[in-house]
Short mmCIF file of C-alpha atoms in Angstrom, two decimals:
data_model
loop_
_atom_site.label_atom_id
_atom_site.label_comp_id
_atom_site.label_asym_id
_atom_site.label_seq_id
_atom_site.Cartn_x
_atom_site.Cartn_y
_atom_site.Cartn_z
CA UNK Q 7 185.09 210.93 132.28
CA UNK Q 8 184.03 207.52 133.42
CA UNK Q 9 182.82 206.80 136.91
CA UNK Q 10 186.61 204.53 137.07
CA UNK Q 11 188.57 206.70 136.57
CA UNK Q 12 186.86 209.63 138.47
CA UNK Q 13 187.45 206.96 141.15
CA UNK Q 14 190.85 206.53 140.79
CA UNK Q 15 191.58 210.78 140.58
CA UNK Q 16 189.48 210.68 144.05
CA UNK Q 17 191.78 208.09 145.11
CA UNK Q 18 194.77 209.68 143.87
CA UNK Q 19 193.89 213.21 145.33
CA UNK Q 20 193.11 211.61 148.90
CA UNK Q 21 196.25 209.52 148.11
CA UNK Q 22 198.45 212.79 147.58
CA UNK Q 23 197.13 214.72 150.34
CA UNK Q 24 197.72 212.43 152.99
CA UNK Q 25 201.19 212.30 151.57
CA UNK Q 26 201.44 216.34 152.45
CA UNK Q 27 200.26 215.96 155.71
CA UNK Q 28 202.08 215.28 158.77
CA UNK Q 29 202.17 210.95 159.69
CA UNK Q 30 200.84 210.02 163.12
CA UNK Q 31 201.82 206.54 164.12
CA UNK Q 32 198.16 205.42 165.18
CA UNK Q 33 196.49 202.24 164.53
CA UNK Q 34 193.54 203.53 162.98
CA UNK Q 35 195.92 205.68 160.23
CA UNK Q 36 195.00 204.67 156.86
CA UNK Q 37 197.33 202.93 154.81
CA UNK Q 38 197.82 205.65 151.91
CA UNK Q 39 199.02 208.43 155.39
CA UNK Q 40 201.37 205.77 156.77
CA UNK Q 41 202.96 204.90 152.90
CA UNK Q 42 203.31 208.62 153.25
CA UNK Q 43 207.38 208.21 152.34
CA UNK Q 44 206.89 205.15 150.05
CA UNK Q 45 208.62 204.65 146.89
CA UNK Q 46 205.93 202.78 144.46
CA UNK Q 47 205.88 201.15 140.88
CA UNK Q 48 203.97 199.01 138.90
CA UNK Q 49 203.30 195.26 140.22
CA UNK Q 50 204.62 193.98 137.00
CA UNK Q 51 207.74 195.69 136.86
CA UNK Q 52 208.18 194.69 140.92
CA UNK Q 53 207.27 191.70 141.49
CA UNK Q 54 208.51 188.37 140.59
CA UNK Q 55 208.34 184.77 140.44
CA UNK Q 56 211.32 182.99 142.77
CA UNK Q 57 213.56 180.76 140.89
CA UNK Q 58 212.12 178.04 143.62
CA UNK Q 59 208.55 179.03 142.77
CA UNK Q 60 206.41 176.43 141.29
CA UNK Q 61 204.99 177.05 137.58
CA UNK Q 62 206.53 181.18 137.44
CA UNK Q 63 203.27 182.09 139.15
CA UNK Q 64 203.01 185.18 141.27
CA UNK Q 65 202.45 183.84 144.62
CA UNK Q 66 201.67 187.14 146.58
CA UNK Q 67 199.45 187.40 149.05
CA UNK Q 68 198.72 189.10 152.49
CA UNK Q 69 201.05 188.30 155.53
CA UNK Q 70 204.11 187.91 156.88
CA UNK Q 71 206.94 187.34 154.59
CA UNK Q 72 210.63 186.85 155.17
CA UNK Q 73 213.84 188.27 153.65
CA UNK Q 74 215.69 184.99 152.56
CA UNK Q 75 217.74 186.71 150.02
CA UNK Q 76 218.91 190.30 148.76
CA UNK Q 77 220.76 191.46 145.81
CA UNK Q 78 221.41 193.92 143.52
CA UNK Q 79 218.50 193.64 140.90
CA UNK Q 80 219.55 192.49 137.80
CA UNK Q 81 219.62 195.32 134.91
CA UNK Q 82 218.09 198.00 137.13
CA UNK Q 83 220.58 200.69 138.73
CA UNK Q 84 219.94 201.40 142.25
CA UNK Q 85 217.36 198.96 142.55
CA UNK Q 86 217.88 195.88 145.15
CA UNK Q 87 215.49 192.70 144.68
CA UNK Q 88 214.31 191.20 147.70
CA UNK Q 89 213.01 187.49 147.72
CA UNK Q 90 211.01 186.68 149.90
CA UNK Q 91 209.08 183.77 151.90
CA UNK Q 92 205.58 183.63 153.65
CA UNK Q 93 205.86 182.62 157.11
CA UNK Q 94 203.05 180.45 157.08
CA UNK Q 95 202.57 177.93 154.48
CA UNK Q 96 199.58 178.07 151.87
CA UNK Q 97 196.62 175.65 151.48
CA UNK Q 98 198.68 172.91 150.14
CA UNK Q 99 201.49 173.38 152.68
CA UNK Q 100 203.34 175.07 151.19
CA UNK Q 101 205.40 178.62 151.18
CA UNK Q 102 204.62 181.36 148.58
CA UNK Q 103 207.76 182.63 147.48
CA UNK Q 104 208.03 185.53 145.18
CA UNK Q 105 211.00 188.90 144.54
CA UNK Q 106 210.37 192.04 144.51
CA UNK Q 107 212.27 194.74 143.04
CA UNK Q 108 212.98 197.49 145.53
CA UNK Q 109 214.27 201.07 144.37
CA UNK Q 110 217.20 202.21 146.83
CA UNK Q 111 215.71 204.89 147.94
CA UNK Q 112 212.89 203.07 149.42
CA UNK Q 113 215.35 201.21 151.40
CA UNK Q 114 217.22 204.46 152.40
CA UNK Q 115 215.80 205.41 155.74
CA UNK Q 116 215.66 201.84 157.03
CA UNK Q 117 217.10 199.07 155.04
CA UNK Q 118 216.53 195.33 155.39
CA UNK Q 119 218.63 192.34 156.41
CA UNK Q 120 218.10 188.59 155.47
CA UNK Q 121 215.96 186.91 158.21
CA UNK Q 122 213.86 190.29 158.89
CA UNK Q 123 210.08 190.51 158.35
CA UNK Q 124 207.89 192.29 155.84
CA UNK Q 125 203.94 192.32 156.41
CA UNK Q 126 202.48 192.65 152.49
CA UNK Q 127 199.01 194.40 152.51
CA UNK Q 128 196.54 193.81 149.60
CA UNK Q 129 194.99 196.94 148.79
CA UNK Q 130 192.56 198.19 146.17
CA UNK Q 131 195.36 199.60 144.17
CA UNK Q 132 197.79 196.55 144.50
CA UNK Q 133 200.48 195.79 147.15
CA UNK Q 134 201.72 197.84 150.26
CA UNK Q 135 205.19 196.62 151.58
CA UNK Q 136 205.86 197.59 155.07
CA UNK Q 137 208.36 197.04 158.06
CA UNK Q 138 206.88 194.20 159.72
CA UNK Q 139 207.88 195.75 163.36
CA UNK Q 140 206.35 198.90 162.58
CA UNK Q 141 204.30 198.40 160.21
CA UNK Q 142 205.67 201.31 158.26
CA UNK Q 143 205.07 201.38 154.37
CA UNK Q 144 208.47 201.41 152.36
CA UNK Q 145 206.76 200.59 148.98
CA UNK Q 146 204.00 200.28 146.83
CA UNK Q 147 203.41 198.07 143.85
CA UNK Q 148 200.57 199.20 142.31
CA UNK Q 149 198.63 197.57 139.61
CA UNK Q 150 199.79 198.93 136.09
CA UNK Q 151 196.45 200.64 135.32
CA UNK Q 152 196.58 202.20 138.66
CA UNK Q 153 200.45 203.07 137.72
CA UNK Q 154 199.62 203.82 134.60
CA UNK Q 155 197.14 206.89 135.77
CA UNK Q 156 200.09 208.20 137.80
CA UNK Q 157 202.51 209.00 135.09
CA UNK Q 158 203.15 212.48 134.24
CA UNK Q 159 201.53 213.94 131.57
CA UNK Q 160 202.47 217.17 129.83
CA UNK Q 161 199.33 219.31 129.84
CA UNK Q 162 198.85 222.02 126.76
CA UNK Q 163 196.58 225.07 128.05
#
């Protein structure tokens, strides 16, 4: 087994037993105990280039974002897509725009409206979506390796 992916089982195992514990809202709780309810999936089945986007790139990155826009995502049940805007402007002035692909039940405890806030934290493993009020993980988009290792796997004894 390579040191990576003895890593990433590490990872996963902290990952999944923060999960089974209780959540304490605290500042110092890590980011894998407070996306203790979130839904995840891979970063390249999630996210999206906006239709305004320049050159289809992926423009995510760490901060604020706001909801300008949510639909039903286009052939995937039960799935809304989200676009969304940075609140503050790039480099060269201008917003990052991207969408991101949102099963339902992510949004079933506490959905979002257009106008509301979503703080996007870059992680090791990819993206964490979260409530910007709260700061409350509702999803995960993981990098597809990282998803990838997830998947269930029938095991033959």
């Amino acid at each position: 087994m390579t040191s990576s992916i003895l890593l990433r089982a590490l990872c996963l195992a902290a990952f999944a037993a923060a999960c089974a514990a209780p959540v304490h809202a605290t500042s110092s709780a890590s980011s894998a105990s407070s996306a203790g309810s979130a839904s995840s999936g891979s970063v390249s089945d999630s996210i999206g280039a906006s239709s305004n986007s320049s050159g289809g790139e992926r423009k995510v990155a760490a901060g604020d974002y706001r909801v300008i826009d949510l639909a039903q995502a286009p052939a995937k049940a039960d799935t809304t897509r989200l676009t969304l805007r940075a609140v503050a402007a790039d480099a060269a002035g201008a917003a990052r725009e991207f969408t991101l692909d949102v099963p339902n039940r992510a949004l079933a405890e506490r959905g979002l409206g257009k106008g509301e806030l979503v703080r996007v934290n870059e992680r090791a493993y990819g993206f964490e979506f979260a409530h910007a009020d709260t700061r409350r993980a509702f999803f995960l988009a993981l990098q597809d390796d990282w998803y990838r290792d997830l998947a269930s796997r029938k095991v033959t004894i």
